[in-house]
Amino acid sequence: MKENGIALITGATAGIGQATAIKLASMGYNLILTGRRFERLKALKVQLEAIGNKILILCFDIRNWGEVQAAIDNIPDSWKKINVLINNAGLAAGLSKIQDGSVDDWDQMIDTNVKGLLYVSRMVLPLMIVNGSGHVINIGSIAGKEVYDGGNIYCGTKYMVDALSKSMRRELIEQNIKVTAIHPGAIETEFSLVRFKGDTKKAAKVYEGFENLIAEDIAESIEFVLNRPARVNINELIIMPKAQPAAGVIIKNKNL
Ligand code: NDP
Ligand code: 8X3
């Protein structure tokens, strides 16, 4: 297999991260896959090694600075030339108005979506700078472009991903590092199951009556972004289901 370099993907145990791992493996990347669920990381490693890719798994909680530091500091030297960083790990917790919200949910979203992304970036960007090139792809959300009722803190974290992506793009260009932000609308992954804390009925209802995006749609957009010529950067993409014209607006039961 043609080797295309090394990509580190956070949140590779499910959804967008897992689909992106499979896509990037097919493109010839060797992969550093991260997440908290070790068994899933191990299964994905076995699956992708069987098609000839080299896979390193790192199991850590992205909210814990000490764990992030130790995991990335201990990457073997042969894996340190990271060409692509996909900052994907993230979640929504709850869908309450601020006056009814859970402070634990807020902490979890801010710690994962904002601080976790920063912690991993803080560790990986210096490696890219030493290498003299790189490409960071941050997974934001339409919720980081427009707010919707009950989205409040989740939206706030994704507005921050949008802002951080713009800051990174300005600060890293002279180090020859591209930065792209991808902002999707509703994709059926484990996202709603996590948001509604395992309530399968509530989660399934989100995707009833319209054709949602699938994780592979985002993996394909990442393939497109990575395959542009060196002179081109895709700064950002907003990718929506046809039936979702705006954040929090889904046209249901109209055959869309
Ligand atoms: P999933 O729930 O399917 O996957 C989320 C991934 O994030 C899992 O691999 C999970 O791994 C990882 N993760 C969550 N918390 C932590 C943590 N504390 N430490 C390490 N890893 C963590 O959701 P999606 O694939 O849908 O979500 C991926 C990204 O896409 C998120 O940033 C989300 O906000 C964004 N997004 C999702 C949309 C959607 O509609 N689904 C739309 C727009 C954006 P593990 O649990 O094993 O740690
Ligand atoms: C999640 C996108 O539209 O489901 O980031 O809130 S949406």
Short mmCIF file of C-alpha atoms and ligand atoms in Angstrom, two decimals:
data_model
loop_
_atom_site.label_atom_id
_atom_site.label_comp_id
_atom_site.label_asym_id
_atom_site.label_seq_id
_atom_site.Cartn_x
_atom_site.Cartn_y
_atom_site.Cartn_z
CA MET A 1 0.00 0.00 0.00
CA LYS A 2 1.17 3.54 -0.81
CA GLU A 3 1.98 5.30 2.47
CA ASN A 4 0.45 8.76 2.64
CA GLY A 5 1.79 9.81 6.04
CA ILE A 6 0.45 9.71 9.58
CA ALA A 7 -2.93 11.01 10.75
CA LEU A 8 -4.05 11.31 14.38
CA ILE A 9 -7.83 11.11 14.82
CA THR A 10 -9.47 11.87 18.17
CA GLY A 11 -12.75 10.12 18.94
CA ALA A 12 -12.14 7.19 16.60
CA THR A 13 -14.31 4.72 18.55
CA ALA A 14 -17.59 5.79 16.92
CA GLY A 15 -19.35 7.95 14.36
CA ILE A 16 -17.38 10.48 12.31
CA GLY A 17 -14.02 9.52 13.82
CA GLN A 18 -14.44 5.84 13.05
CA ALA A 19 -15.69 6.50 9.49
CA THR A 20 -12.77 8.88 8.95
CA ALA A 21 -10.30 6.27 10.20
CA ILE A 22 -11.63 3.78 7.65
CA LYS A 23 -11.51 6.38 4.85
CA LEU A 24 -8.00 7.59 5.69
CA ALA A 25 -6.79 4.00 5.95
CA SER A 26 -8.08 3.41 2.40
CA MET A 27 -6.14 6.54 1.34
CA GLY A 28 -2.90 5.00 2.66
CA TYR A 29 -2.52 6.86 5.95
CA ASN A 30 -1.04 5.15 8.97
CA LEU A 31 -3.22 6.11 11.89
CA ILE A 32 -3.01 7.11 15.53
CA LEU A 33 -6.49 6.42 16.86
CA THR A 34 -7.71 7.79 20.17
CA GLY A 35 -10.74 7.46 22.43
CA ARG A 36 -11.67 6.11 25.86
CA ARG A 37 -13.17 2.77 24.77
CA PHE A 38 -10.12 0.52 24.45
CA GLU A 39 -11.96 -2.55 23.09
CA ARG A 40 -13.33 -0.51 20.18
CA LEU A 41 -9.93 0.97 19.41
CA LYS A 42 -8.44 -2.52 19.47
CA ALA A 43 -11.11 -3.90 17.11
CA LEU A 44 -10.56 -1.03 14.66
CA LYS A 45 -6.80 -1.58 14.80
CA VAL A 46 -7.24 -5.25 13.92
CA GLN A 47 -9.65 -4.35 11.06
CA LEU A 48 -7.34 -1.73 9.54
CA GLU A 49 -4.09 -3.65 10.03
CA ALA A 50 -5.69 -6.48 8.06
CA ILE A 51 -5.78 -4.18 5.01
CA GLY A 52 -2.13 -3.21 5.47
CA ASN A 53 -2.17 0.01 7.50
CA LYS A 54 0.00 0.61 10.56
CA ILE A 55 -2.15 1.57 13.53
CA LEU A 56 -1.21 2.97 16.95
CA ILE A 57 -3.95 3.25 19.54
CA LEU A 58 -3.91 5.70 22.43
CA CYS A 59 -6.59 5.31 25.06
CA PHE A 60 -7.13 8.45 27.14
CA ASP A 61 -9.75 10.92 28.33
CA ILE A 62 -9.29 14.07 26.29
CA ARG A 63 -10.52 16.19 29.22
CA ASN A 64 -7.51 15.23 31.32
CA TRP A 65 -4.42 17.34 30.51
CA GLY A 66 -2.08 14.91 32.31
CA GLU A 67 -3.43 11.95 30.32
CA VAL A 68 -3.21 13.84 27.01
CA GLN A 69 0.36 14.93 27.74
CA ALA A 70 1.49 11.44 28.77
CA ALA A 71 -0.20 9.74 25.79
CA ILE A 72 1.33 12.02 23.17
CA ASP A 73 4.73 12.36 24.88
CA ASN A 74 5.00 8.57 24.83
CA ILE A 75 4.30 8.16 21.12
CA PRO A 76 7.27 6.21 19.67
CA ASP A 77 9.63 8.43 17.65
CA SER A 78 8.70 6.65 14.42
CA TRP A 79 5.10 7.90 14.89
CA LYS A 80 5.96 11.51 15.70
CA LYS A 81 5.87 12.82 12.12
CA ILE A 82 2.14 13.53 12.27
CA ASN A 83 0.95 15.00 8.97
CA VAL A 84 -2.78 15.32 9.75
CA LEU A 85 -4.62 16.01 13.01
CA ILE A 86 -8.37 15.47 13.04
CA ASN A 87 -9.80 17.12 16.17
CA ASN A 88 -13.10 15.25 16.21
CA ALA A 89 -13.82 13.98 19.76
CA GLY A 90 -16.79 15.83 21.18
CA LEU A 91 -20.33 15.61 22.41
CA ALA A 92 -23.54 17.31 23.39
CA ALA A 93 -24.98 16.57 26.83
CA GLY A 94 -28.62 17.50 27.42
CA LEU A 95 -30.94 19.89 25.58
CA SER A 96 -32.19 22.13 28.38
CA LYS A 97 -32.69 25.85 28.65
CA ILE A 98 -29.89 27.54 30.58
CA GLN A 99 -32.10 28.13 33.62
CA ASP A 100 -32.78 24.38 33.79
CA GLY A 101 -29.34 23.15 32.68
CA SER A 102 -27.04 20.69 34.43
CA VAL A 103 -23.71 22.16 35.48
CA ASP A 104 -22.13 18.72 35.08
CA ASP A 105 -23.33 18.60 31.46
CA TRP A 106 -21.88 22.07 30.85
CA ASP A 107 -18.52 21.06 32.34
CA GLN A 108 -18.45 17.89 30.25
CA MET A 109 -19.11 19.77 26.99
CA ILE A 110 -16.69 22.61 27.69
CA ASP A 111 -13.98 20.25 28.94
CA THR A 112 -14.32 17.89 25.96
CA ASN A 113 -15.19 20.11 22.99
CA VAL A 114 -13.01 23.10 23.87
CA LYS A 115 -10.34 22.15 26.38
CA GLY A 116 -9.82 18.65 24.97
CA LEU A 117 -9.33 20.03 21.46
CA LEU A 118 -6.86 22.58 22.87
CA TYR A 119 -4.95 19.98 24.90
CA VAL A 120 -4.42 17.68 21.90
CA SER A 121 -3.53 20.62 19.64
CA ARG A 122 -1.07 21.94 22.23
CA MET A 123 0.77 18.60 22.11
CA VAL A 124 0.58 17.86 18.38
CA LEU A 125 1.20 21.31 16.85
CA PRO A 126 4.83 21.53 18.08
CA LEU A 127 5.49 18.15 16.38
CA MET A 128 4.03 19.48 13.11
CA ILE A 129 6.10 22.64 13.43
CA VAL A 130 9.29 20.57 13.82
CA ASN A 131 8.23 18.57 10.75
CA GLY A 132 7.74 21.77 8.73
CA SER A 133 4.20 20.99 7.54
CA GLY A 134 0.80 19.68 8.58
CA HIS A 135 -2.95 19.89 8.23
CA VAL A 136 -5.37 20.32 11.14
CA ILE A 137 -9.03 19.54 10.57
CA ASN A 138 -11.35 20.65 13.37
CA ILE A 139 -14.85 19.19 13.50
CA GLY A 140 -17.12 22.07 14.51
CA SER A 141 -20.86 22.07 13.85
CA ILE A 142 -23.67 24.10 12.33
CA ALA A 143 -24.28 24.71 16.07
CA GLY A 144 -21.10 26.80 15.97
CA LYS A 145 -22.56 29.03 13.27
CA GLU A 146 -26.16 29.45 14.51
CA VAL A 147 -27.77 28.72 17.86
CA TYR A 148 -30.90 26.66 18.48
CA ASP A 149 -33.17 26.31 21.53
CA GLY A 150 -31.58 24.10 24.15
CA GLY A 151 -28.29 24.10 22.22
CA ASN A 152 -26.87 27.00 24.29
CA ILE A 153 -23.69 25.58 25.88
CA TYR A 154 -23.09 23.02 23.10
CA CYS A 155 -23.45 25.85 20.57
CA GLY A 156 -21.07 27.97 22.64
CA THR A 157 -18.42 25.26 22.56
CA LYS A 158 -18.78 24.92 18.80
CA TYR A 159 -18.61 28.71 18.31
CA MET A 160 -15.32 28.40 20.15
CA VAL A 161 -14.15 25.66 17.78
CA ASP A 162 -14.97 28.04 14.93
CA ALA A 163 -12.99 30.85 16.59
CA LEU A 164 -10.05 28.58 17.44
CA SER A 165 -9.94 27.31 13.87
CA LYS A 166 -9.66 30.88 12.60
CA SER A 167 -6.96 31.67 15.16
CA MET A 168 -5.00 28.54 14.29
CA ARG A 169 -5.19 29.36 10.58
CA ARG A 170 -3.66 32.80 11.16
CA GLU A 171 -1.03 31.59 13.61
CA LEU A 172 0.14 28.46 11.81
CA ILE A 173 0.37 29.45 8.16
CA GLU A 174 3.98 30.59 8.44
CA GLN A 175 4.80 27.12 9.76
CA ASN A 176 3.23 25.66 6.59
CA ILE A 177 0.29 24.17 8.50
CA LYS A 178 -3.17 24.25 6.91
CA VAL A 179 -6.27 24.53 9.08
CA THR A 180 -9.75 23.50 7.98
CA ALA A 181 -12.98 23.55 9.97
CA ILE A 182 -15.86 21.29 9.01
CA HIS A 183 -19.29 22.24 10.33
CA PRO A 184 -21.91 19.52 9.84
CA GLY A 185 -25.63 19.43 10.53
CA ALA A 186 -27.47 16.36 11.82
CA ILE A 187 -25.63 13.08 11.33
CA GLU A 188 -26.93 9.82 12.76
CA THR A 189 -24.10 8.56 14.97
CA GLU A 190 -24.00 7.91 18.72
CA PHE A 191 -24.29 11.70 19.17
CA SER A 192 -27.98 11.79 20.19
CA LEU A 193 -27.66 8.63 22.28
CA VAL A 194 -24.92 10.42 24.22
CA ARG A 195 -26.87 13.72 24.36
CA PHE A 196 -29.92 11.91 25.78
CA LYS A 197 -27.83 9.69 28.10
CA GLY A 198 -28.64 6.34 26.55
CA ASP A 199 -32.36 6.98 25.84
CA THR A 200 -32.59 5.07 22.57
CA LYS A 201 -36.17 6.18 21.80
CA LYS A 202 -35.40 9.87 22.22
CA ALA A 203 -32.22 9.48 20.17
CA ALA A 204 -33.97 7.62 17.32
CA LYS A 205 -36.71 10.29 17.17
CA VAL A 206 -34.16 12.95 16.22
CA TYR A 207 -33.58 11.17 12.89
CA GLU A 208 -37.18 10.23 12.06
CA GLY A 209 -38.98 11.64 9.01
CA PHE A 210 -36.03 12.96 7.00
CA GLU A 211 -32.76 11.79 5.51
CA ASN A 212 -29.98 12.69 7.95
CA LEU A 213 -26.31 12.79 7.04
CA ILE A 214 -24.20 9.71 7.69
CA ALA A 215 -20.68 9.71 9.14
CA GLU A 216 -19.25 8.66 5.77
CA ASP A 217 -20.47 11.98 4.26
CA ILE A 218 -18.07 13.79 6.57
CA ALA A 219 -15.26 11.26 5.98
CA GLU A 220 -15.63 11.90 2.23
CA SER A 221 -15.45 15.66 2.76
CA ILE A 222 -12.24 15.14 4.74
CA GLU A 223 -10.85 13.10 1.85
CA PHE A 224 -11.71 16.01 -0.49
CA VAL A 225 -10.04 18.55 1.82
CA LEU A 226 -6.86 16.47 2.12
CA ASN A 227 -6.65 15.81 -1.60
CA ARG A 228 -6.50 19.47 -2.68
CA PRO A 229 -3.22 20.64 -4.26
CA ALA A 230 -0.63 22.09 -1.86
CA ARG A 231 -1.52 25.65 -2.96
CA VAL A 232 -5.18 25.25 -1.94
CA ASN A 233 -6.70 25.36 1.54
CA ILE A 234 -10.36 24.72 2.25
CA ASN A 235 -10.87 27.09 5.18
CA GLU A 236 -14.27 25.73 6.12
CA LEU A 237 -17.16 23.62 4.94
CA ILE A 238 -20.77 23.65 6.16
CA ILE A 239 -22.39 20.32 5.30
CA MET A 240 -26.09 19.85 5.99
CA PRO A 241 -28.84 17.33 5.36
CA LYS A 242 -31.02 18.75 2.58
CA ALA A 243 -33.97 18.76 5.01
CA GLN A 244 -32.09 20.90 7.57
CA PRO A 245 -31.95 24.43 6.15
CA ALA A 246 -30.66 25.92 9.43
CA ALA A 247 -29.58 24.90 12.92
CA GLY A 248 -32.50 23.45 14.88
CA VAL A 249 -34.79 23.44 11.81
CA ILE A 250 -35.54 20.02 10.31
CA ILE A 251 -38.35 19.61 7.79
CA LYS A 252 -39.89 16.24 8.58
CA ASN A 253 -42.29 13.93 6.74
CA LYS A 254 -42.04 15.80 3.41
CA ASN A 255 -40.04 13.09 1.71
CA LEU A 256 -36.82 15.13 1.93
P1 NDP B 1 -20.17 9.94 18.50
O1 NDP B 1 -20.80 10.00 19.85
O2 NDP B 1 -20.59 8.85 17.58
O3 NDP B 1 -18.57 9.91 18.66
C1 NDP B 1 -17.93 10.78 19.56
C2 NDP B 1 -16.48 10.38 19.73
O4 NDP B 1 -15.86 11.31 20.66
C3 NDP B 1 -16.31 8.99 20.31
O5 NDP B 1 -15.29 8.31 19.62
C4 NDP B 1 -15.90 9.24 21.74
O6 NDP B 1 -15.00 8.23 22.19
C5 NDP B 1 -15.14 10.56 21.63
N1 NDP B 1 -15.11 11.23 22.92
C6 NDP B 1 -16.14 11.81 23.58
N2 NDP B 1 -15.75 12.25 24.78
C7 NDP B 1 -14.43 11.92 24.90
C8 NDP B 1 -13.46 12.09 25.92
N3 NDP B 1 -13.75 12.68 27.10
N4 NDP B 1 -12.21 11.64 25.71
C9 NDP B 1 -11.88 11.04 24.54
N5 NDP B 1 -12.75 10.86 23.54
C10 NDP B 1 -14.02 11.29 23.72
O7 NDP B 1 -20.45 11.36 17.85
P2 NDP B 1 -20.09 11.99 16.42
O8 NDP B 1 -19.22 11.12 15.64
O9 NDP B 1 -21.36 12.46 15.83
O10 NDP B 1 -19.30 13.28 16.91
C11 NDP B 1 -17.98 13.61 16.50
C12 NDP B 1 -17.84 15.11 16.46
O11 NDP B 1 -18.75 15.63 15.49
C13 NDP B 1 -18.18 15.82 17.76
O12 NDP B 1 -17.25 16.86 17.96
C14 NDP B 1 -19.57 16.40 17.51
O13 NDP B 1 -19.83 17.55 18.28
C15 NDP B 1 -19.46 16.72 16.03
N6 NDP B 1 -20.72 16.86 15.30
C16 NDP B 1 -21.65 15.86 15.31
C17 NDP B 1 -22.83 16.03 14.63
C18 NDP B 1 -23.92 15.02 14.64
O14 NDP B 1 -25.06 15.36 14.30
N7 NDP B 1 -23.64 13.76 14.95
C19 NDP B 1 -23.08 17.23 13.81
C20 NDP B 1 -22.04 18.22 13.90
C21 NDP B 1 -20.90 18.02 14.60
P3 NDP B 1 -15.10 7.47 23.60
O15 NDP B 1 -16.51 7.56 24.08
O16 NDP B 1 -14.64 6.08 23.30
O17 NDP B 1 -14.14 8.20 24.46
C1 8X3 B 2 -24.86 18.75 16.02
C2 8X3 B 2 -25.56 19.37 14.86
O1 8X3 B 2 -27.80 20.20 14.03
O2 8X3 B 2 -27.77 18.14 15.30
O3 8X3 B 2 -23.59 19.30 16.12
O4 8X3 B 2 -27.33 20.22 16.41
S1 8X3 B 2 -27.20 19.50 15.17
#
